[in-house]
Coordinates of C-alpha atoms and ligand atoms in Angstrom, one line a residue:
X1 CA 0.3 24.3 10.1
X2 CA 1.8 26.9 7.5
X3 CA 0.2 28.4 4.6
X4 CA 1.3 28.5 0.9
X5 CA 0.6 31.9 -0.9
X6 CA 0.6 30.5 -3.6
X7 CA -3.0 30.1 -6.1
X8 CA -2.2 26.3 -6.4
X9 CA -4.7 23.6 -5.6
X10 CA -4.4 20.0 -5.8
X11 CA -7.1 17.2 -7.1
X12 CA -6.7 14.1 -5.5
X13 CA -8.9 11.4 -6.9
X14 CA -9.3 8.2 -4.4
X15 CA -10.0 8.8 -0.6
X16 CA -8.2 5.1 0.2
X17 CA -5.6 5.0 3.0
X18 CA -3.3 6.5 0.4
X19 CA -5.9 9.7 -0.4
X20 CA -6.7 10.1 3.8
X21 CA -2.6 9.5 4.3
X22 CA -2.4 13.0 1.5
X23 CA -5.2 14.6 3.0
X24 CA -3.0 15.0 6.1
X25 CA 0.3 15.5 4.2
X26 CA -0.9 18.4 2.0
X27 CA -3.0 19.9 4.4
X28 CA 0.2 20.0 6.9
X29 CA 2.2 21.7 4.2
X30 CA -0.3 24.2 3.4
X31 CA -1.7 22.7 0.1
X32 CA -5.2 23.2 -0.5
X33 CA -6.7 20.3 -2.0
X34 CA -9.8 18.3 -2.7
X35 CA -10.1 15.2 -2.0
X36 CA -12.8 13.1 -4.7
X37 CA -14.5 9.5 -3.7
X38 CA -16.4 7.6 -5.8
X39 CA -17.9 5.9 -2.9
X40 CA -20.8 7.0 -1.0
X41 CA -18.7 7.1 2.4
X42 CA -15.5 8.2 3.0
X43 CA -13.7 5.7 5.4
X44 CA -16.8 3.1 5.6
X45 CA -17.2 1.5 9.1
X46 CA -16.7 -2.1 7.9
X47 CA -15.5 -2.5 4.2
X48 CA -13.1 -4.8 3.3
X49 CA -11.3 -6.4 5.8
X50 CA -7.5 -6.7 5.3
X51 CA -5.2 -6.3 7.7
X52 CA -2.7 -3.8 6.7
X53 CA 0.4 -3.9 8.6
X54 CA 2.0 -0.4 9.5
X55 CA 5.8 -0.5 9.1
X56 CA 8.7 1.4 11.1
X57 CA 8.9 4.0 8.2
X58 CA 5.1 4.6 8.4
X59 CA 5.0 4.9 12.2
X60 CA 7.6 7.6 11.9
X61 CA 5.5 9.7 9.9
X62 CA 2.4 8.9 12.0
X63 CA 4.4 10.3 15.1
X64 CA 5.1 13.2 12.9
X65 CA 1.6 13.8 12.7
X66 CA 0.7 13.3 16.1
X67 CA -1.0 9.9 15.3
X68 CA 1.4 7.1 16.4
X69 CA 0.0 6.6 19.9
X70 CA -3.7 6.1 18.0
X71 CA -2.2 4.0 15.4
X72 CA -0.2 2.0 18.7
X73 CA -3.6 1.5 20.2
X74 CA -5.4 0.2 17.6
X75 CA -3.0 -2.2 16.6
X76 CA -1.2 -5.3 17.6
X77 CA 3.0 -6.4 17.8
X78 CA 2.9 -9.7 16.6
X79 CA 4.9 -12.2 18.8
X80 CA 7.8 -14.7 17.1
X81 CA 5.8 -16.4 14.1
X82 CA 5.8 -20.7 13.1
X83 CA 6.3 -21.2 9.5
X84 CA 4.3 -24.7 8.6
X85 CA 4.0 -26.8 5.4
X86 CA 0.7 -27.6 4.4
X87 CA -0.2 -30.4 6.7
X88 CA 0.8 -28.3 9.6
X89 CA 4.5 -29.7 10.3
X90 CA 6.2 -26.5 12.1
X91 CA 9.6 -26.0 10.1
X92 CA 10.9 -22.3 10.5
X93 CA 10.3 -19.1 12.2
X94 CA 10.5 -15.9 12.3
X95 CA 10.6 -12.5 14.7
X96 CA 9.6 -9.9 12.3
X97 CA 8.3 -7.4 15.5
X98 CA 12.0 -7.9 16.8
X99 CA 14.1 -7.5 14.4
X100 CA 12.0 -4.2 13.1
X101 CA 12.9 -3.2 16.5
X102 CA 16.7 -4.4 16.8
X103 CA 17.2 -2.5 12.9
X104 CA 15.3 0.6 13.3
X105 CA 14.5 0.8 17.0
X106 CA 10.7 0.7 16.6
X107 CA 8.5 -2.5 15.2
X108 CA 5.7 -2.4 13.5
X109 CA 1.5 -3.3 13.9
X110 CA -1.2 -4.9 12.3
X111 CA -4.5 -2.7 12.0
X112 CA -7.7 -3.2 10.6
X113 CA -8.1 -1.3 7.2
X114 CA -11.2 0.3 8.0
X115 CA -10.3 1.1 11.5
X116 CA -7.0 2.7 10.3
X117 CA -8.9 5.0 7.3
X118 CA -11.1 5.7 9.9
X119 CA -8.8 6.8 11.9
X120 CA -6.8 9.1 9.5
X121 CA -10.7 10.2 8.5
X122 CA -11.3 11.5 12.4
X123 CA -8.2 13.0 13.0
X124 CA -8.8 15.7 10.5
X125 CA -9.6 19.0 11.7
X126 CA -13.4 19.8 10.8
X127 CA -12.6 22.3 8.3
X128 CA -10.1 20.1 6.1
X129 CA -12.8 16.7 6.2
X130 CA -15.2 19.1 4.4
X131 CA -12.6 19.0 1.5
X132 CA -13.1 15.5 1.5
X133 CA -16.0 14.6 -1.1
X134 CA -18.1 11.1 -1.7
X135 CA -20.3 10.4 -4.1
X136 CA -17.6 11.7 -6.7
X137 CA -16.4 9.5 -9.4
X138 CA -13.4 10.7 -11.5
X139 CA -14.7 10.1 -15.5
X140 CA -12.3 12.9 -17.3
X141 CA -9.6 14.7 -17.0
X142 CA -8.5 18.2 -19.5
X143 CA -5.3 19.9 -18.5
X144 CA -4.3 23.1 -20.2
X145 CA -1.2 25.1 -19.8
X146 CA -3.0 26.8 -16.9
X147 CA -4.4 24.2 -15.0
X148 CA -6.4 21.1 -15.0
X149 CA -10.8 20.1 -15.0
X150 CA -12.3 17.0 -13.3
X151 CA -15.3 15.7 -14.2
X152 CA -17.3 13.2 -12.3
X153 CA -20.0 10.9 -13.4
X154 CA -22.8 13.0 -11.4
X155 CA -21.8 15.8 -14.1
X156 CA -19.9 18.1 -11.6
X157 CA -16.4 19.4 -12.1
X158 CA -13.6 20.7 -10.1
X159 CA -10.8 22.6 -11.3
X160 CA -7.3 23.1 -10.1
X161 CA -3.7 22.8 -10.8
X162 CA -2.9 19.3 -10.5
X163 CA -4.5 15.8 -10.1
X164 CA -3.1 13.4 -7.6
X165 CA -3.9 10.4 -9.0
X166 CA -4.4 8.0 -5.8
X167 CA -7.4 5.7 -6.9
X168 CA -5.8 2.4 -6.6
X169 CA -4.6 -0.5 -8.6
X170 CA -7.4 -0.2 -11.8
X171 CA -6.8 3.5 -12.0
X172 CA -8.6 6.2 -14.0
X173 CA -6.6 8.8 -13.6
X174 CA -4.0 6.2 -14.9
X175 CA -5.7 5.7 -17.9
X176 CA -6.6 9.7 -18.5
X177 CA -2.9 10.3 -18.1
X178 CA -2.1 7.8 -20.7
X179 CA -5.1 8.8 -23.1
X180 CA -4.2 13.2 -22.7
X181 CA -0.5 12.0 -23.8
X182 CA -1.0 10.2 -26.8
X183 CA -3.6 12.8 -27.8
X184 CA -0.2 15.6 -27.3
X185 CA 2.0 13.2 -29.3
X186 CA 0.8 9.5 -30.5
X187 CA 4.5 8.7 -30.3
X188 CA 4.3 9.8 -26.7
X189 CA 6.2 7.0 -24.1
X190 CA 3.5 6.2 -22.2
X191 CA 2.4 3.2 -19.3
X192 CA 1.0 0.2 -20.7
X193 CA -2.8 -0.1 -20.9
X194 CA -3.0 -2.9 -18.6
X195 CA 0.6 -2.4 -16.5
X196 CA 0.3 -4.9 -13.8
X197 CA 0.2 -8.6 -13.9
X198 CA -1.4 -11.0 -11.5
X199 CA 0.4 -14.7 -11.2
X200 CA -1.6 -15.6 -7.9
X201 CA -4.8 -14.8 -7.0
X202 CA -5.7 -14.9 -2.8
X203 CA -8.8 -15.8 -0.4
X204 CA -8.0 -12.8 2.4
X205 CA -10.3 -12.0 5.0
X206 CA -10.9 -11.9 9.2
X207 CA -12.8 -13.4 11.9
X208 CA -14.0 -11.8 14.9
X209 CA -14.0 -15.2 16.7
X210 CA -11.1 -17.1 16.0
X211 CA -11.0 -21.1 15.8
X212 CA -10.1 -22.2 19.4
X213 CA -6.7 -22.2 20.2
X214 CA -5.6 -18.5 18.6
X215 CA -4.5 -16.1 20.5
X216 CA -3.8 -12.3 20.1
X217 CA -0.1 -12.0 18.9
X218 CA -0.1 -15.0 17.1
X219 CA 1.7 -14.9 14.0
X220 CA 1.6 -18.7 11.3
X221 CA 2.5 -18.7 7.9
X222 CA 2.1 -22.2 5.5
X223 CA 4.3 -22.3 2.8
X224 CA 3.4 -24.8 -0.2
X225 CA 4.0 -25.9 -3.9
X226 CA 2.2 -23.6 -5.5
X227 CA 0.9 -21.9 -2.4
X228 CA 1.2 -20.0 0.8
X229 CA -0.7 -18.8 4.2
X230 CA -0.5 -15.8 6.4
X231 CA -2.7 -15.6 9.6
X232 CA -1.9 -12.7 12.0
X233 CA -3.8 -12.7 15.4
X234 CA -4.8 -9.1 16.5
X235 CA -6.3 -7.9 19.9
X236 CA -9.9 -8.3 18.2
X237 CA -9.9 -9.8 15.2
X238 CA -7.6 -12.9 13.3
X239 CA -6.8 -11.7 9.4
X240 CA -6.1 -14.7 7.0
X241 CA -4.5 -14.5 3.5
X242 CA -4.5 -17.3 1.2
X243 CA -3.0 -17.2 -1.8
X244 CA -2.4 -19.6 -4.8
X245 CA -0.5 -19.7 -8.3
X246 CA -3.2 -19.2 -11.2
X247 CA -2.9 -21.6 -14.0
X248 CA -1.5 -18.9 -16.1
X249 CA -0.2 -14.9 -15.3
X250 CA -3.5 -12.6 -16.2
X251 CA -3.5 -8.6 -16.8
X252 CA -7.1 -8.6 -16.9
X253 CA -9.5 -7.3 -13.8
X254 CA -11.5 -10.4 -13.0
X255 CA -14.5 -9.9 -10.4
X256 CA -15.0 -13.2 -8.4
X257 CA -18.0 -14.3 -7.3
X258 CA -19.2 -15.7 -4.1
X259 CA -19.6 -18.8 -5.6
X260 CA -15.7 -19.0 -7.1
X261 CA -14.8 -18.4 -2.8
X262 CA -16.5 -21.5 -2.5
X263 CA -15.1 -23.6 -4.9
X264 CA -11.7 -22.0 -3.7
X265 CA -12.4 -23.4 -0.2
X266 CA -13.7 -26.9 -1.6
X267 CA -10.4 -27.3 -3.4
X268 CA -8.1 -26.0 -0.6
X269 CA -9.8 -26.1 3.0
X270 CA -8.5 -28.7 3.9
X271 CA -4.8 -26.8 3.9
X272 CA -3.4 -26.3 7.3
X273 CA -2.8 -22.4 7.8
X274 CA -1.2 -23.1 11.6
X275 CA -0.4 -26.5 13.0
X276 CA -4.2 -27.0 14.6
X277 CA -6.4 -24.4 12.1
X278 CA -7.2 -25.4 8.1
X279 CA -8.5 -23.0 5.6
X280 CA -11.9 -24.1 6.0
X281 CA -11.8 -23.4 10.0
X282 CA -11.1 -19.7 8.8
X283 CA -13.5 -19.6 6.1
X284 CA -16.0 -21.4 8.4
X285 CA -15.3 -18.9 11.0
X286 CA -15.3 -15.4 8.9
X287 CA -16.9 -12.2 9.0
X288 CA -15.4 -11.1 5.5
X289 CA -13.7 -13.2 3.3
X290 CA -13.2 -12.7 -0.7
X291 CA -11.2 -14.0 -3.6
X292 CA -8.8 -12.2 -5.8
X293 CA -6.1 -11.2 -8.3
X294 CA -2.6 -10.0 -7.0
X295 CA -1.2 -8.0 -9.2
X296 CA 2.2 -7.1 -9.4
X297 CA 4.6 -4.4 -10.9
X298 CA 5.7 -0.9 -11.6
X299 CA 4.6 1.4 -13.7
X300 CA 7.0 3.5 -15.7
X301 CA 5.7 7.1 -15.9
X302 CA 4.6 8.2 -12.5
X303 CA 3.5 11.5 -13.8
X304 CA 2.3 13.8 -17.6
X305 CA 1.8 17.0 -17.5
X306 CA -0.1 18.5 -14.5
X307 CA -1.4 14.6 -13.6
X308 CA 1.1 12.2 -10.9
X309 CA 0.2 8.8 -9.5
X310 CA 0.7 7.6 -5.9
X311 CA 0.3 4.3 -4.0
X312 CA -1.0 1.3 -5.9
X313 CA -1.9 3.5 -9.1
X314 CA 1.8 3.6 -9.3
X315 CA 3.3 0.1 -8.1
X316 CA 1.5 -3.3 -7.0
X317 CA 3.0 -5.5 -4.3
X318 CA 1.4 -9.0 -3.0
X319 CA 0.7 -9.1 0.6
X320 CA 3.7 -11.3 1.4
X321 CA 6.0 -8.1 2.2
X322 CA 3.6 -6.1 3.9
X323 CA 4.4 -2.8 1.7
X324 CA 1.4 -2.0 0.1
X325 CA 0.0 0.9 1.7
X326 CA 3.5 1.9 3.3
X327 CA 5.0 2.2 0.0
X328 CA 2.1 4.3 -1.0
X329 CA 2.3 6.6 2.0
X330 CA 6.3 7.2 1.1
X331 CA 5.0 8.1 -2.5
X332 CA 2.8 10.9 -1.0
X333 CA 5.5 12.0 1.7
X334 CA 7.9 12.7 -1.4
X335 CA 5.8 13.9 -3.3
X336 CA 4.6 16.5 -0.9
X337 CA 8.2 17.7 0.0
X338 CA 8.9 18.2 -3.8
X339 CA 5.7 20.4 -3.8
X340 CA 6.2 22.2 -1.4
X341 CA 9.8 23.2 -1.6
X342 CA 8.5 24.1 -5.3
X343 CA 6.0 26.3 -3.6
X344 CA 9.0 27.8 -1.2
X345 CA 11.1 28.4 -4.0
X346 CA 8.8 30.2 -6.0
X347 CA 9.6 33.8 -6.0
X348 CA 6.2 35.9 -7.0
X349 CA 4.0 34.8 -4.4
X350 CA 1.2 36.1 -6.4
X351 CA 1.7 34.5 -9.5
X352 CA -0.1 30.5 -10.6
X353 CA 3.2 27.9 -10.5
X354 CA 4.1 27.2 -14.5
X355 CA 3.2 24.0 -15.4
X356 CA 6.8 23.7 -16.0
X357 CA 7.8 24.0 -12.4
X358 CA 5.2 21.3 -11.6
X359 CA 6.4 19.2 -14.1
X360 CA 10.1 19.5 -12.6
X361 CA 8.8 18.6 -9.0
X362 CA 7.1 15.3 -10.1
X363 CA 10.1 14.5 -12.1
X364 CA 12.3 15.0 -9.1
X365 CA 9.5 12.7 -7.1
X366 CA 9.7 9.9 -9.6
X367 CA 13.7 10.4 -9.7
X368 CA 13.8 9.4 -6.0
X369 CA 10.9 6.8 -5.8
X370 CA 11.5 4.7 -8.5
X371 CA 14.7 3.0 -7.5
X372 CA 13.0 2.5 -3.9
X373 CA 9.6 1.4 -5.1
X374 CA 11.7 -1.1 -7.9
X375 CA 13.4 -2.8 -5.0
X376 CA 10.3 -3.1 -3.1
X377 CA 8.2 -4.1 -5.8
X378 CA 11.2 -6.9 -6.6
X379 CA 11.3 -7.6 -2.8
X380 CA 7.9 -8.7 -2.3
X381 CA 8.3 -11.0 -5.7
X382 CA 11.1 -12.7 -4.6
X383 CA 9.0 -13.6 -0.9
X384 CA 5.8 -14.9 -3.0
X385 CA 7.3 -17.1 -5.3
X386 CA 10.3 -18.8 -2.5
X387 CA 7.1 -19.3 0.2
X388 CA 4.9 -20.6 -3.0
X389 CA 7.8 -22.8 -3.6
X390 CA 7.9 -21.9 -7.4
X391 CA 11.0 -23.6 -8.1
X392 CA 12.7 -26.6 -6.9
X393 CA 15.5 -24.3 -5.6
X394 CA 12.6 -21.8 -4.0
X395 CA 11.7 -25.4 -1.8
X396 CA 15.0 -26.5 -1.2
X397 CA 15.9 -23.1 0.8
X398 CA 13.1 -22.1 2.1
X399 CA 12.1 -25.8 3.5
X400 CA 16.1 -26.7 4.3
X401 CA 18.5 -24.2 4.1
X402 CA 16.8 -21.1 5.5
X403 CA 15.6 -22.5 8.8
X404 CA 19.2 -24.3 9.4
X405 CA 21.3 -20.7 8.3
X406 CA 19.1 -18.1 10.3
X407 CA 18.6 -17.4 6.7
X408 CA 15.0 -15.4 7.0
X409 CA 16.5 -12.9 9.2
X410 CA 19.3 -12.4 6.8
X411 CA 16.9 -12.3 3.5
X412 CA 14.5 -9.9 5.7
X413 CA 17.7 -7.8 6.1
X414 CA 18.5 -7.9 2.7
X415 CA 15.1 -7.3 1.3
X416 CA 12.5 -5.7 3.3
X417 CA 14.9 -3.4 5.7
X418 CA 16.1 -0.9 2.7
X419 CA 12.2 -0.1 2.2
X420 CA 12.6 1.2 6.1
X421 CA 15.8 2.9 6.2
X422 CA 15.9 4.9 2.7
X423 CA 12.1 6.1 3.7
X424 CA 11.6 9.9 4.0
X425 CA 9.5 12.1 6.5
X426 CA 7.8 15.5 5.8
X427 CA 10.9 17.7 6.0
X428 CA 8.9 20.5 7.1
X429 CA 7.4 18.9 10.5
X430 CA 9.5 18.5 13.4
X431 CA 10.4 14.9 13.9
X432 CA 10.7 14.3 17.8
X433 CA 12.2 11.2 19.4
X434 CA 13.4 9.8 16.1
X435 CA 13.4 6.2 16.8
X436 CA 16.9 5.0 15.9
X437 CA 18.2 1.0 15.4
X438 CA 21.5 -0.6 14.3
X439 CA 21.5 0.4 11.1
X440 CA 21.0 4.5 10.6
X441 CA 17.8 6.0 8.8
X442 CA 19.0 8.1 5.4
X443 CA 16.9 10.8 6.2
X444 CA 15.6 13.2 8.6
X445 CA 13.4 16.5 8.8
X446 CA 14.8 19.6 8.0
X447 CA 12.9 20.8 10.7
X448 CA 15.5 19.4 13.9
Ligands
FAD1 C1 -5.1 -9.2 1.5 C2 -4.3 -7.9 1.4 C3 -3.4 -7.7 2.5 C4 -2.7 -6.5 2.4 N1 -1.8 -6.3 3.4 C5 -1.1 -5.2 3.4 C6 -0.1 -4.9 4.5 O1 0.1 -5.7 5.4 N2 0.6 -3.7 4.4 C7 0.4 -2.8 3.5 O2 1.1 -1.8 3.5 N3 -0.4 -3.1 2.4 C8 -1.2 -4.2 2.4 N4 -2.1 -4.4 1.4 C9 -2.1 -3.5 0.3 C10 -2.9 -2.2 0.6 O3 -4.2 -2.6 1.0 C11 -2.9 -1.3 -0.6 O4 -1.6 -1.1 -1.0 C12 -3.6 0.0 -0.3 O5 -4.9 -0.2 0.0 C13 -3.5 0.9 -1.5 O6 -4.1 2.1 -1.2 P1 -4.6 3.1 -2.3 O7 -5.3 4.2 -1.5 O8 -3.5 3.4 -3.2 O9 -5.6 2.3 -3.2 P2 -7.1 1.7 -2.8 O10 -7.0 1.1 -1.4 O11 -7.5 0.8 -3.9 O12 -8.0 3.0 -2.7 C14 -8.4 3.7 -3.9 C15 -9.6 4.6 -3.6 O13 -9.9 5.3 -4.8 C16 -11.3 5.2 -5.1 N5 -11.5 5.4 -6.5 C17 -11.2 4.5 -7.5 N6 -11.5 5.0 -8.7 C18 -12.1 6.2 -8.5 C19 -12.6 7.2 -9.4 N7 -12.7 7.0 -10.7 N8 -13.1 8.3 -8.8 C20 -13.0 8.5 -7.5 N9 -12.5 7.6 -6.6 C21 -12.0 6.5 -7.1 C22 -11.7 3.9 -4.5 O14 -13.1 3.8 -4.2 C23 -10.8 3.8 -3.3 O15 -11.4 4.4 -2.1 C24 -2.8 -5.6 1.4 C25 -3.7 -5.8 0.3 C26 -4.5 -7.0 0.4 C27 -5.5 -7.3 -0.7

């Protein structure tokens, strides 16, 4: 690890898989920083349980950081998947696993979401976890020319020089950020209030005991009018996603109940999810299963002042692509570089970085993630609405043209592989064994 002598600490809010992933980034570059959770744990044992899948881009920075073996080992390579229609009639497929692995040399895994934050939680070193504090939820933010104060509901506050604003899709810090600009200029360009919009909402959950007949690998997707299915089959546990059009696009935050689960499943159990297994075999099966919005879209300001956003504070993907989390962890492996080559660049050692410094290295963050995230955000779009069949043209290829053409490899390619290749590592750790495809990665470590 190196050390930055420079007096500049760093607030993140959110201790998701996008606050752990910048706990180990920051503290790898020498950053000191705090980490603040609203909830009581950080990485709790069994929260919610999605499956996140951890792409070629992401493994490369977890074998930058010593973690891909762990990652490899508590996660599963899905073998060639069966797309269905909603009565369970196979009618395409697809190899995800291999062609990650013909493109970039390396494919990619399914994990549980709380083993994998639980994961990045453990392989801190002692010292760096105690920077990580529960029990702390973000109310306010001031910045000043010098620096910026968090308060938390319990009335404690914790100053520093930045906030890294990675506390997910309803984001405070989002809403501070918007609420200090307009104070500075009511004419201020600022993020909409509400910046994402939801057109489907999704069951997603796991089983521990599968229905009969699933096996670890497995890999079914339904596509439908209106909806569409995901079931990946890990060593341990099955993850199911569900997802249908709402009657109309919403930018509120609705909380489901228990009960609106259930009327879900009433109306679509009976929906095949593989050629054997409905939605109700699933839900019958569970150990977690809940309902909800999937909001979608980018935000345009990534950063004011001495505050930046990462991961879903920043841009909001549907399952369908698998990008969530990996686009966040690119956001915080930018954004790291930028701060620390502002860091490196700084020439009194002794003196606080200007604010104006700062505000040049998110600027230079946003400059290179916004194309990337824009494509990926329009990537994963494009997948939920041609597998929900939203358009008669959306059915037609995805139900006759794709499967004939070889045409989901080719719309994969297009797609999903630039998230992969134009992904950055932390330029400052070595990157050894560089996994390497046909088609060439467009950066590297400075470090090699
Ligand atoms: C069904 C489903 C399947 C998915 N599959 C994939 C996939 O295959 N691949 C993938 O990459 N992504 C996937 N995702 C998306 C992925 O889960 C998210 O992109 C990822 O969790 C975002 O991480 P985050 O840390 O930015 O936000 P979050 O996970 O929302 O974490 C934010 C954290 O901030 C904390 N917080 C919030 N407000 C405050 C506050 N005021 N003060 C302090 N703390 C606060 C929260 O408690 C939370 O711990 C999936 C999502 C779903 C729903």
């Amino acid at each position: 690890m190196t050390t930055a002598p420079h007096p500049f600490r760093a607030i993140i809010v959110g201790g998701g898989p996008v606050g752990l992933t910048a706990a180990h980034a920051f503290y790898r570059a020498g950053i000191d920083f705090v980490v603040l959770e609203r909830q009581n744990e950080i990485a709790v044992p069994e929260a919610r349980g999605a499956g996140i899948g951890v792409m070629p881009n992401t493994l490369r920075l977890m074998a930058q950081l010593g973690l891909l073996e762990a990652v490899e080992a508590i996660g599963t390579h899905m073998r060639p998947g069966t797309v269905v229609t909603s009565d369970g009639k196979p009618f395409s497929g697809l190899d995800t696993d291999a062609w990650c692995r013909e493109f970039h040399g390396i494919g990619w895994v399914i994990v549980h979401r709380p083993e994998l934050m639980k994961l990045l939680y453990d392989t801190l070193p002692d010292e760096i976890k105690q920077r990580l504090l529960p029990g702390k939820e973000v109310d306010m933010i001031e910045t000043t020319e010098d620096g910026v104060m968090v308060r938390c509901t319990d009335g404690s506050v914790e100053k520093g020089s930045i906030v890294v604003g990675a506390d997910g899709v309803h984001s405070k810090v989002r809403d501070c950020m918007r609420r200090i600009a307009l104070q500075e200029s009511p004419k201020a360009a600022v993020n909409e209030e509400k910046p994402f919009v939801a057109t489907y909402r999704c069951v997603f959950g796991h089983t521990v005991n599968p229905p009969s007949g699933i096996n670890p690998g497995e890999e079914w997707h339904m596509h439908g009018s209106g909806m569409s299915s995901l079931l990946l089959a890990g060593k341990e546990k099955t993850w199911f996603v569900f997802s249908q059009k709402l009657p109309k696009p919403t930018r509120d935050r609705r909380r489901y109940t228990e009960q609106d689960t259930e009327s879900f499943i009433k109306e679509l159990g009976h929906v095949h999810c593989t050629s054997t297994v409905t939605l109700d075999d699933l839900y019958q099966a569970r150990t977690s299963c809940y309902l909800t919005d999937l909001h979608e879209g980018l935000i345009q300001h990534f950063h004011h002042g001495r505050i930046v956003l990462v991961g879903d504070a920043v841009s909001k993907q549907t399952y369908t692509t698998g990008q969530g989390w990996n686009t966040g962890v690119q956001d915080v492996v930018v954004l790291t570089n930028k701060l620390r080559s502002m860091m490196e660049n700084e020439t009194n050692p002794d003196a606080p970085i200007s604010k104006c410094k700062i505000e040049a290295a998110f600027s230079a963050y946003q400059k290179d993630r916004n194309p990337v995230v824009q494509q990926a955000v329009k990537a994963s779009m494009v997948m939920t609405r041609t597998e929900a069949w939203n358009r008669w043209y959306d059915w037609f290829s995805d139900r006759h043209v794709l499967p004939r053409t070889g045409g989901l490899k080719m719309l994969y390619r297009a797609f999903l592989v630039p998230a992969n290749t134009s992904a950055q590592v932390l330029e400052f750790l070595e990157e050894k064994n560089r996994p390497s495809g046909t088609i060439p990665w467009l950066h590297g470590s400075k470090k090699e």
